[in-house]
CSV table of C-alpha atoms and ligand atoms in Angstrom, one decimal:
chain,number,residue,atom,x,y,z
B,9,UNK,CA,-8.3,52.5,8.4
B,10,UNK,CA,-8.2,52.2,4.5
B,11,UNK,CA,-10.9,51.4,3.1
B,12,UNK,CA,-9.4,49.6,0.5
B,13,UNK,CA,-8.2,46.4,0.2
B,14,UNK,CA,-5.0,44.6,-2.2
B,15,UNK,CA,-5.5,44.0,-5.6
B,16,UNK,CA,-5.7,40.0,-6.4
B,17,UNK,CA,-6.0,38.8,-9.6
B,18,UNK,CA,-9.4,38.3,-10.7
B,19,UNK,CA,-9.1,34.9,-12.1
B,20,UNK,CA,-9.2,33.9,-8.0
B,21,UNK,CA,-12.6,34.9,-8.0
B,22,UNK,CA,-15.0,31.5,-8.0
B,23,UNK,CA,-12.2,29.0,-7.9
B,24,UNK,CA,-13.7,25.7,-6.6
B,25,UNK,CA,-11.6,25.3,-3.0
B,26,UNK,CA,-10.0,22.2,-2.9
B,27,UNK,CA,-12.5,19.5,-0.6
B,28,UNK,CA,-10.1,17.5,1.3
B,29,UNK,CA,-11.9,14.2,1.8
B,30,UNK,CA,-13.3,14.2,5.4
B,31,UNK,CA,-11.2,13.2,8.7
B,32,UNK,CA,-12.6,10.0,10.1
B,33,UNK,CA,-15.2,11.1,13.2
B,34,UNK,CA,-13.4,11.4,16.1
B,35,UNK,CA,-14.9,9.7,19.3
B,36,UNK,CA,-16.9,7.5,17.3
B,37,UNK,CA,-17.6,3.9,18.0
B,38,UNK,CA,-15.1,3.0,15.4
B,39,UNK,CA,-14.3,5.5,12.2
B,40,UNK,CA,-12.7,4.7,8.9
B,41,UNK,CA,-11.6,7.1,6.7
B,42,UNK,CA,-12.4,6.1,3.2
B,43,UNK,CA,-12.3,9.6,1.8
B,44,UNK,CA,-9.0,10.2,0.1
B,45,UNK,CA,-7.5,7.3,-1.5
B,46,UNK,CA,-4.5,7.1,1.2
B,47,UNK,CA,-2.9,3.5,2.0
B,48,UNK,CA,-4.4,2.1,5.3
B,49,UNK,CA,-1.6,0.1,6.0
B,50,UNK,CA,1.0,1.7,8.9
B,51,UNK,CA,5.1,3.2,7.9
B,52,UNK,CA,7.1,0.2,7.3
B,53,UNK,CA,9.4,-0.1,10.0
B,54,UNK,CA,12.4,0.7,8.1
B,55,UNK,CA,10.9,3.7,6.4
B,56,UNK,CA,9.8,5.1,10.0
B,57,UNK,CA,13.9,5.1,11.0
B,58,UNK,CA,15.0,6.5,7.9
B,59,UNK,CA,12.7,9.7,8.4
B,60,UNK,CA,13.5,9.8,11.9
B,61,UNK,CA,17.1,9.7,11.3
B,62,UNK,CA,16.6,12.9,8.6
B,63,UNK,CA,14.0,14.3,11.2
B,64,UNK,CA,17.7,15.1,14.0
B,65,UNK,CA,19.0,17.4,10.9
B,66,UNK,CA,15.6,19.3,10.2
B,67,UNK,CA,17.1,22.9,11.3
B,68,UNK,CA,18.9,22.5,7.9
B,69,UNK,CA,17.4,23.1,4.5
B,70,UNK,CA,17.2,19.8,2.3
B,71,UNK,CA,19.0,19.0,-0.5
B,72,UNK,CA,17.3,21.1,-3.7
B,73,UNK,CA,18.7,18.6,-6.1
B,74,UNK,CA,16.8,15.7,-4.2
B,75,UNK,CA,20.0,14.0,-5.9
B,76,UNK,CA,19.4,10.7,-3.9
B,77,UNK,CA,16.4,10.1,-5.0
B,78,UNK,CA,17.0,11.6,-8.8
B,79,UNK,CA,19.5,8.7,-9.2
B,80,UNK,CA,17.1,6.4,-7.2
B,81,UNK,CA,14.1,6.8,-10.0
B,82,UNK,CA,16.6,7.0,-12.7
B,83,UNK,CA,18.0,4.0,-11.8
B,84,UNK,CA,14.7,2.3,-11.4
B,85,UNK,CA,12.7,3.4,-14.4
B,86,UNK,CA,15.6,3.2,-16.4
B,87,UNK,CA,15.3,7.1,-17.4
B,88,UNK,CA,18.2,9.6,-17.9
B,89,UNK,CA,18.5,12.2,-14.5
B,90,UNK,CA,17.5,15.1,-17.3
B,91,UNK,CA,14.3,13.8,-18.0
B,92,UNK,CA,13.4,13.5,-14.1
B,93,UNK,CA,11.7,16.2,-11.8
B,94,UNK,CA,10.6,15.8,-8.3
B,95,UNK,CA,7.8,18.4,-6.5
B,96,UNK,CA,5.8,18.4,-3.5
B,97,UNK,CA,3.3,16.0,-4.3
B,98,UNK,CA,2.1,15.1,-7.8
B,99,UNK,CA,0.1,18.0,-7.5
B,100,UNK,CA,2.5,20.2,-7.0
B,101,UNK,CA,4.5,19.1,-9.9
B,102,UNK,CA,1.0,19.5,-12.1
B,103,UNK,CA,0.6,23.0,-11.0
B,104,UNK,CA,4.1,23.3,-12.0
B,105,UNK,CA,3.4,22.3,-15.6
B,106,UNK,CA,0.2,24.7,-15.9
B,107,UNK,CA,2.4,27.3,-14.8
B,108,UNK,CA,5.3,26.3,-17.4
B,109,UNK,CA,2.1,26.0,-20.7
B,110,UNK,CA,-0.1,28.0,-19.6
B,111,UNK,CA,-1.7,31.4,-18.8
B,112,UNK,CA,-4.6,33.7,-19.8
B,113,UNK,CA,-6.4,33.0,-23.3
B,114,UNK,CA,-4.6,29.4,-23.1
B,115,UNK,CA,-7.1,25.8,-22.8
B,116,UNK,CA,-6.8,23.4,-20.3
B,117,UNK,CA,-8.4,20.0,-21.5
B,118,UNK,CA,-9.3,17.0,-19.3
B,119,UNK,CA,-12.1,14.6,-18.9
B,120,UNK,CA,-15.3,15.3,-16.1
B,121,UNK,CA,-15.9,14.0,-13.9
B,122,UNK,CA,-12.2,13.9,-12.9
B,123,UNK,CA,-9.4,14.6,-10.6
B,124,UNK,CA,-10.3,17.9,-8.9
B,125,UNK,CA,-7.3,19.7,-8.6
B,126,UNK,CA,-7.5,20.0,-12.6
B,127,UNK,CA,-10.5,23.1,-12.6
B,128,UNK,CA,-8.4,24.5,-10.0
B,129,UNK,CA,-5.0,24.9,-10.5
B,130,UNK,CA,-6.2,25.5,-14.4
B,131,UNK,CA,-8.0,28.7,-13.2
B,132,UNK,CA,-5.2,30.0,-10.8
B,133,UNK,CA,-3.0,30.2,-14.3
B,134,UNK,CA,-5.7,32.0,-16.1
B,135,UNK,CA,-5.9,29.4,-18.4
B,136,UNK,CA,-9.6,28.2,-19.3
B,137,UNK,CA,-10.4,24.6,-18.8
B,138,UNK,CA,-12.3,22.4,-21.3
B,139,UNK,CA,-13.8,19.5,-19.7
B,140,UNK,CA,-15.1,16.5,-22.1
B,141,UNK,CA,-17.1,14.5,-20.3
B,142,UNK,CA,-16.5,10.6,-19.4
B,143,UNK,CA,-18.6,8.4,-22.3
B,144,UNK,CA,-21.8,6.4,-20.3
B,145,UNK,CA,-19.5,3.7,-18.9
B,146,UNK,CA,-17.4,6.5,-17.0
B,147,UNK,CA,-14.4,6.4,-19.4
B,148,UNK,CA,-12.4,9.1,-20.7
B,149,UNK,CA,-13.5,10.2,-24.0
B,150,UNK,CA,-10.2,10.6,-25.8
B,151,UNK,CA,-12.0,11.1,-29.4
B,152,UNK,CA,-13.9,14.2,-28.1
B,153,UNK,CA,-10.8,15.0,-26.1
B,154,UNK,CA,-9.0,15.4,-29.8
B,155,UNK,CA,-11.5,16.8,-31.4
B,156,UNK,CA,-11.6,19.3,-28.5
B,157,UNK,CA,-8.1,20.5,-29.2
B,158,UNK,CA,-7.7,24.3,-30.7
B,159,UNK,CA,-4.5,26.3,-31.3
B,160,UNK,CA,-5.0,28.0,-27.4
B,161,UNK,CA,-5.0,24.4,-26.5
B,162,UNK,CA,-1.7,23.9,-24.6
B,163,UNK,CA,-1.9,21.0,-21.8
B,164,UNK,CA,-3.9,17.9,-21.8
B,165,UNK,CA,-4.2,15.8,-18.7
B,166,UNK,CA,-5.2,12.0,-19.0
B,167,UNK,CA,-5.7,10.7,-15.7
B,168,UNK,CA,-5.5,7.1,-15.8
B,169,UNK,CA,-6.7,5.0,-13.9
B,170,UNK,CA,-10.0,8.5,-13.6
B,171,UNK,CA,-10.0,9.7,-10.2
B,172,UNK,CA,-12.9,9.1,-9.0
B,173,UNK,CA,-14.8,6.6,-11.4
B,174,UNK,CA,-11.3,4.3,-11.3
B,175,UNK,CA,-12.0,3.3,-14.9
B,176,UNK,CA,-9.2,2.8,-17.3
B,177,UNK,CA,-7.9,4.0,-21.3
B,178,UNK,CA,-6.5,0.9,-22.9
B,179,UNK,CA,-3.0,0.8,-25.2
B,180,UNK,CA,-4.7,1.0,-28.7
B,181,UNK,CA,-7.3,3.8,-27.8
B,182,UNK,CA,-4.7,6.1,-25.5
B,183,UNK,CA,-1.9,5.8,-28.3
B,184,UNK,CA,-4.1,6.5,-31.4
B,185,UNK,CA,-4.9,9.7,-29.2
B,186,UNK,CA,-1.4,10.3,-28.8
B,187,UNK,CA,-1.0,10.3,-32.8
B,188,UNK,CA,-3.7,12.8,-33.2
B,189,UNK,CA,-2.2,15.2,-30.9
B,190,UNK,CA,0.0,17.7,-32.4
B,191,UNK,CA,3.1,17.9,-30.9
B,192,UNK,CA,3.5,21.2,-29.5
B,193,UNK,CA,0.6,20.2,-26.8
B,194,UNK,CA,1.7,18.7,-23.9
B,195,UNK,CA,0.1,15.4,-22.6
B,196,UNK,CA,0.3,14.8,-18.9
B,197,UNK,CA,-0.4,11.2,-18.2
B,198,UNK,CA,-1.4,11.2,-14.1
B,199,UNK,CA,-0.8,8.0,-13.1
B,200,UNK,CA,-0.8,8.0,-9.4
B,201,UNK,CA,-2.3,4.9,-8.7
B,202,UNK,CA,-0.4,2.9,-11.4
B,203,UNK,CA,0.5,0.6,-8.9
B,204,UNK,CA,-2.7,-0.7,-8.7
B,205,UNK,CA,-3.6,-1.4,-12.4
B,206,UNK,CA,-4.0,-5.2,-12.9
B,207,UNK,CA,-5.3,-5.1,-16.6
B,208,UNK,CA,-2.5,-6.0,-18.7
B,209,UNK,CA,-3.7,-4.1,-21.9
B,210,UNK,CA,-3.5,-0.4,-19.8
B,211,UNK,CA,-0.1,0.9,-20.7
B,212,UNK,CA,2.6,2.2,-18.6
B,213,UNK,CA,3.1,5.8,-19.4
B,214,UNK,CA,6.8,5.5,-18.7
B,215,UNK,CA,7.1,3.3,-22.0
B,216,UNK,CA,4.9,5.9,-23.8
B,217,UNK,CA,6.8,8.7,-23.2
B,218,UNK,CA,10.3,7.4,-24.7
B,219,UNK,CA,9.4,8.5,-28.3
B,220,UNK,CA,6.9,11.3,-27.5
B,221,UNK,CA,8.5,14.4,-26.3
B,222,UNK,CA,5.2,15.7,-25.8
B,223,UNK,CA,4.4,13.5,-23.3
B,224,UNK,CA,4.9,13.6,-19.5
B,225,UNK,CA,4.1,10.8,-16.6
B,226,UNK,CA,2.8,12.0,-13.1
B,227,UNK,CA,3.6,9.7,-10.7
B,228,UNK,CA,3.6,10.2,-6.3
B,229,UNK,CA,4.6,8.5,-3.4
B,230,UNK,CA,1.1,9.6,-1.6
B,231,UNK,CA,-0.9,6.5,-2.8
B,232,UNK,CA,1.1,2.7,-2.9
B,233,UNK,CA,4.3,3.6,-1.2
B,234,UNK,CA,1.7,5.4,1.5
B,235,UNK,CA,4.0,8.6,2.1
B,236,UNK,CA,0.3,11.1,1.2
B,237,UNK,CA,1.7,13.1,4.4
B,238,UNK,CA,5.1,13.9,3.6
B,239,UNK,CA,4.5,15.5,0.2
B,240,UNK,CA,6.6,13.9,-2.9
B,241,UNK,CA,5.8,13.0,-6.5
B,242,UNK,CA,7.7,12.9,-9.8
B,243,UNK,CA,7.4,13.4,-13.4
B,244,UNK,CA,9.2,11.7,-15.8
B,245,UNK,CA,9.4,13.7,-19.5
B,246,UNK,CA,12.0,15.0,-22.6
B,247,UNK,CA,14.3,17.5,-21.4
B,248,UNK,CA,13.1,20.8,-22.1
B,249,UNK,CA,9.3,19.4,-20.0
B,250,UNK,CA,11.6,18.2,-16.9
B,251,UNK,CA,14.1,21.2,-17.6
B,252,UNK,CA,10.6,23.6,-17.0
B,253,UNK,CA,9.8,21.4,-14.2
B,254,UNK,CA,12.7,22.7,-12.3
B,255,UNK,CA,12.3,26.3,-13.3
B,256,UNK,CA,9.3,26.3,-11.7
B,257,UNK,CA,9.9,23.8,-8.8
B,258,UNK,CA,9.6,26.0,-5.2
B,259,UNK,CA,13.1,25.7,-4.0
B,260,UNK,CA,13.7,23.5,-1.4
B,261,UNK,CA,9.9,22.1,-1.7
B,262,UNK,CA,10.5,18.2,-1.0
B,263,UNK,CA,11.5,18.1,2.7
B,264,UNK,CA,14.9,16.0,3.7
B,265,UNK,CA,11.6,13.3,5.5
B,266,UNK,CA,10.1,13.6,2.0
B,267,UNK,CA,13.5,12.8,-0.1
B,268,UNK,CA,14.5,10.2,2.7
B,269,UNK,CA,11.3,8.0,3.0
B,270,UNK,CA,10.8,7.9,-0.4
B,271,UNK,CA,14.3,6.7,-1.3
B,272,UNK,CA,13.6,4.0,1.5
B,273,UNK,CA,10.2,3.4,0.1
B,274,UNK,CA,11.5,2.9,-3.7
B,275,UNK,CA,14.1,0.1,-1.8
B,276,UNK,CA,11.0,-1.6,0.1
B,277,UNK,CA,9.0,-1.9,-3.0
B,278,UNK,CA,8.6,-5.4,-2.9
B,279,UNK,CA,7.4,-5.1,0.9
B,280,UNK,CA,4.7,-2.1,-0.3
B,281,UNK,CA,3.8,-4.0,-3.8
B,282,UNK,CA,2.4,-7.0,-1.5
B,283,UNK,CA,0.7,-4.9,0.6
B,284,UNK,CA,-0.8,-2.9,-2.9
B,285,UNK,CA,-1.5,-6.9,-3.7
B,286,UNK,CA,-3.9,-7.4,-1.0
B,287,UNK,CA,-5.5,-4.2,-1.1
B,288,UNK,CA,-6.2,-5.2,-5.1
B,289,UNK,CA,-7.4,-8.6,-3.5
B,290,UNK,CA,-9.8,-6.6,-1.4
B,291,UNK,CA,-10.9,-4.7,-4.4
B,292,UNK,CA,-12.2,-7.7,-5.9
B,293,UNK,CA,-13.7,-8.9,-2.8
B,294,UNK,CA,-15.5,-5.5,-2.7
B,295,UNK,CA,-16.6,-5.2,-6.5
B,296,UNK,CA,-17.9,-9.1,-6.6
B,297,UNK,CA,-19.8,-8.4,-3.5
B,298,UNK,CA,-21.3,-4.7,-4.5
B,299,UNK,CA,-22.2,-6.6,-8.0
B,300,UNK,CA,-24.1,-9.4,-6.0
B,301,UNK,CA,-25.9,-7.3,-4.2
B,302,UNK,CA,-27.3,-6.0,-7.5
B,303,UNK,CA,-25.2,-2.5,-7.6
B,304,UNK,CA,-23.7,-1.1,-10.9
B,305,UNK,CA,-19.9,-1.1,-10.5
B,306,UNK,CA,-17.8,0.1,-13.2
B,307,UNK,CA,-14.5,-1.8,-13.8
B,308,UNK,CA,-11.8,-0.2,-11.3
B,309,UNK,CA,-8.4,-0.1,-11.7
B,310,UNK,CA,-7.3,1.9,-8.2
B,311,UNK,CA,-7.8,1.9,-5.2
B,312,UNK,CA,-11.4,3.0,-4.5
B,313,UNK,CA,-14.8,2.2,-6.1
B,314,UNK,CA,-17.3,4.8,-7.5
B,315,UNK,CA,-21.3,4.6,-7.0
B,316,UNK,CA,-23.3,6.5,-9.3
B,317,UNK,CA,-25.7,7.5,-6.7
B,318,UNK,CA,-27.3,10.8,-7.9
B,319,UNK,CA,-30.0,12.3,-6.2
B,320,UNK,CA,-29.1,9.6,-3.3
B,321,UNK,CA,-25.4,10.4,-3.3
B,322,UNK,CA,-25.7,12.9,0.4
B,323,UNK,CA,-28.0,10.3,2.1
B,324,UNK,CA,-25.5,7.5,1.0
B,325,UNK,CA,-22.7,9.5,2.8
B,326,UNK,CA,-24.5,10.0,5.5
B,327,UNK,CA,-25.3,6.7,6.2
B,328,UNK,CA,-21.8,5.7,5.9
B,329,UNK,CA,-20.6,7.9,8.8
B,330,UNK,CA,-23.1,6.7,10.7
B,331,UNK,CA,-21.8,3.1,10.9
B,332,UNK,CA,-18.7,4.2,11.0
B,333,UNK,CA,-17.1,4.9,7.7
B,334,UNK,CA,-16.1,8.8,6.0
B,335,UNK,CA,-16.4,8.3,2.2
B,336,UNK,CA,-16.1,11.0,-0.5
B,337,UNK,CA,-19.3,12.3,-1.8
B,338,UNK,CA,-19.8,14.4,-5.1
B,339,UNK,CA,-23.4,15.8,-4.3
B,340,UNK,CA,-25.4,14.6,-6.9
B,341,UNK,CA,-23.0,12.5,-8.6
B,342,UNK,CA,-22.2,9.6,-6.4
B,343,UNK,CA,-19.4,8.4,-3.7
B,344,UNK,CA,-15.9,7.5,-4.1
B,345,UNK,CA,-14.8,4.5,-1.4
B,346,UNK,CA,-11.4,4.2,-0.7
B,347,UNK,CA,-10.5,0.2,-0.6
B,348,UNK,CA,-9.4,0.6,2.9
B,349,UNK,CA,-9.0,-2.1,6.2
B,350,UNK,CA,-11.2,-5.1,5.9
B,351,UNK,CA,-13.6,-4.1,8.8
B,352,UNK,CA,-13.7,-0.7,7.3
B,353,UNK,CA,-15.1,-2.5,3.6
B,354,UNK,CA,-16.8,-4.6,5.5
B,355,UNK,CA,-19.4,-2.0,7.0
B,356,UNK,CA,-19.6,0.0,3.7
B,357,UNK,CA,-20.7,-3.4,2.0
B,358,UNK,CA,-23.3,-3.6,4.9
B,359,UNK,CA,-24.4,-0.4,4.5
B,360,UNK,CA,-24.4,-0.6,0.6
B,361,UNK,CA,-26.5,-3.7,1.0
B,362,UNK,CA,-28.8,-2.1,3.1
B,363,UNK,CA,-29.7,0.6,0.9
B,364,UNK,CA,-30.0,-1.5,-2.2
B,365,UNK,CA,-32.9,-3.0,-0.5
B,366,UNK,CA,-34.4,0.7,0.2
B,367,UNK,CA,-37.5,1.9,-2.0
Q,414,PLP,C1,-4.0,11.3,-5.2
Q,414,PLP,C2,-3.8,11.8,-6.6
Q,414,PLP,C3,-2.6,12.5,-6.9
Q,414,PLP,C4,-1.5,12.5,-6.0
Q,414,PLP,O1,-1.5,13.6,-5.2
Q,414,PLP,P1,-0.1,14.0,-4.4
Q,414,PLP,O2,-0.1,15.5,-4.6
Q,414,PLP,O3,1.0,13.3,-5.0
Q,414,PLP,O4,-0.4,13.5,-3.0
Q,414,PLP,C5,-2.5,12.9,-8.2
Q,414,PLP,N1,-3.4,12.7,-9.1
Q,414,PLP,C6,-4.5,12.1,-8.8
Q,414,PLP,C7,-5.5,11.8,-9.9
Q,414,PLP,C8,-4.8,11.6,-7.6
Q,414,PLP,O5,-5.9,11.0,-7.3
């Protein structure tokens, strides 16, 4: 046997593996799984028979166009087919757009803490990643983010509302950065949990984009419209961005189950917007309740809460899955919640409250 082995690209070596947030325990007295931001709530009914129905043709490869549910979204944010591209997941379709900017001796800025999949599919390009860290009150710091822009600079995400800290940038502030940013950078504004946002004064990236070519909105069907499983997500940017989008897409990535629940999802909104309305409701249930026991919240937008646990973050998590609840830990950092089922928020607010009262 050969004692060598194939050549990989070196910038593989040390990329952080992706941590999927835990399963919930299985056999446990009762297990909640508040570890990756999914929707607790069930398929609609309707959306179950529409993938069903595509699920008797599965021997077939899907449509590539996803033309359904281009005119679907075009239709619905009022954007032209040309400036819409679909992937598999939003993360796909931001892997896509590193691909399309970037590669060795290029930047990579976003915030830090943020979304995880940033360091990694940054370093699979070859691209370097400059993180800016959040300001005190776990906000993104556009004004360093601008001033960290150089000429290798050549993608900038802004995820908003900040996986995991849920914490927003305002209108004024995320549009004065927009003005400082020269225009041959590309802005990705990641809004997956958009549908969740209840302050009036955060802006909807789809109204941003209009007049910026420069700019491009993330969205997914993973997070409101509860399809995480089946793998869609969207951009919405100027031509040549969405025209790259495609060029990069893998073909045939969106499945037919993908292409179908999501066009019956975008037709059941107002059926998945209540349900996003009571899991809101339950965010404020949970954040009043965390803030009376004494705890530090900062102001979410999405659908989870962040604790700023540090040293205590591992013994927090712990103690969660022992009563019966999986949340997200970053060791050392602190815990991201998922707003999940009430009985699932109500035993991380008993355990919360318990360990408020510990030395
Ligand atoms: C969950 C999430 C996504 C969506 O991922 P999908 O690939 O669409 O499932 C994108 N960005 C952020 C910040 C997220 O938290």
């Amino acid at each position: 046997m050969s004692e060598t082995s194939p050549k990989l690209r070196a910038e593989l070596e040390g990329i952080p593996t992706y941590k999927p947030g835990k399963p919930a325990a299985a056999g446990g007295p009762v297990a909640y799984k508040l570890s990756s931001n999914e929707n607790p709530y069930p398929p609609l009914p309707g959306i179950m028979e529409s993938v069903t129905a595509a699920a008797s043709s599965f021997n077939r490869y899907p449509d590539m166009a996803c033309t359904g549910l281009m005119n679907e979204l075009s239709e619905r944010f009022a954007v032209p087919l040309a400036h819409l591209a679909t992937g598999t997941g939003s993360v796909g379709v931001a892997q896509q757009l590193i691909q399309a900017t970037s590669g060795p001796g290029d930047e990579v800025i976003y915030a830090w803490r943020s979304f995880e999949a940033y360091p990694i599919i940054t370093q699979i390009s070859g691209a370097r990643s400059v993180q800016v860290p959040l300001t005190p009150g776990e906000v993104h710091d556009l004004d360093a983010m601008a001033d960290a822009i150089t000429d290798r600079t050549r993608l900038i995400f802004v995820c908003n509302p900040n996986n995991p800290t849920g914490t927003v940038v305002r209108r004024a502030e995320l549009e004065r950065f927009l003005d400082r940013v020269p225009g041959d950078v590309l802005v990705v504004l990641d809004e997956a949990y958009r549908e969740f946002i209840r302050d009036p004064e955060v802006p909807d990236g789809v109204e941003l984009y209009r007049d910026r070519p420069n700019v491009c909105v993330l969205r997914t069907f993973s997070k409101a419209y509860g399809l995480a499983g089946l793998r869609v997500g969207f951009a919405i940017a100027h031509d040549r961005v969405a025209g790259a989008l495609r060029k990069t897409a893998v073909p045939f990535g969106v499945s037919q189950l993908a292409q179908e629940a999501a066009i019956a999802s975008l037709r059941a909104e107002d059926e998945l917007l209540g349900r996003v309305g009571s899991l809101v409701c339950e965010r404020t249930r949970v954040v009043d309740t965390l803030r009376g026991q004494g705890w530090t919240v900062a102001e979410t937008q999405a659908n989870f809460v962040w604790l700023r646990l540090g040293e205590r973050t591992s013994a927090f998590a712990e103690t969660c899955e022992r009563h019966g609840v999986v949340v997200r830990p970053f060791s050392g950092e602190g815990v991201r919640v998922t707003i999940g089922e009430n009985e699932a928020n109500d035993i991380f607010l008993k355990v919360t409250e318990a360990f408020r009262k510990e030395p």
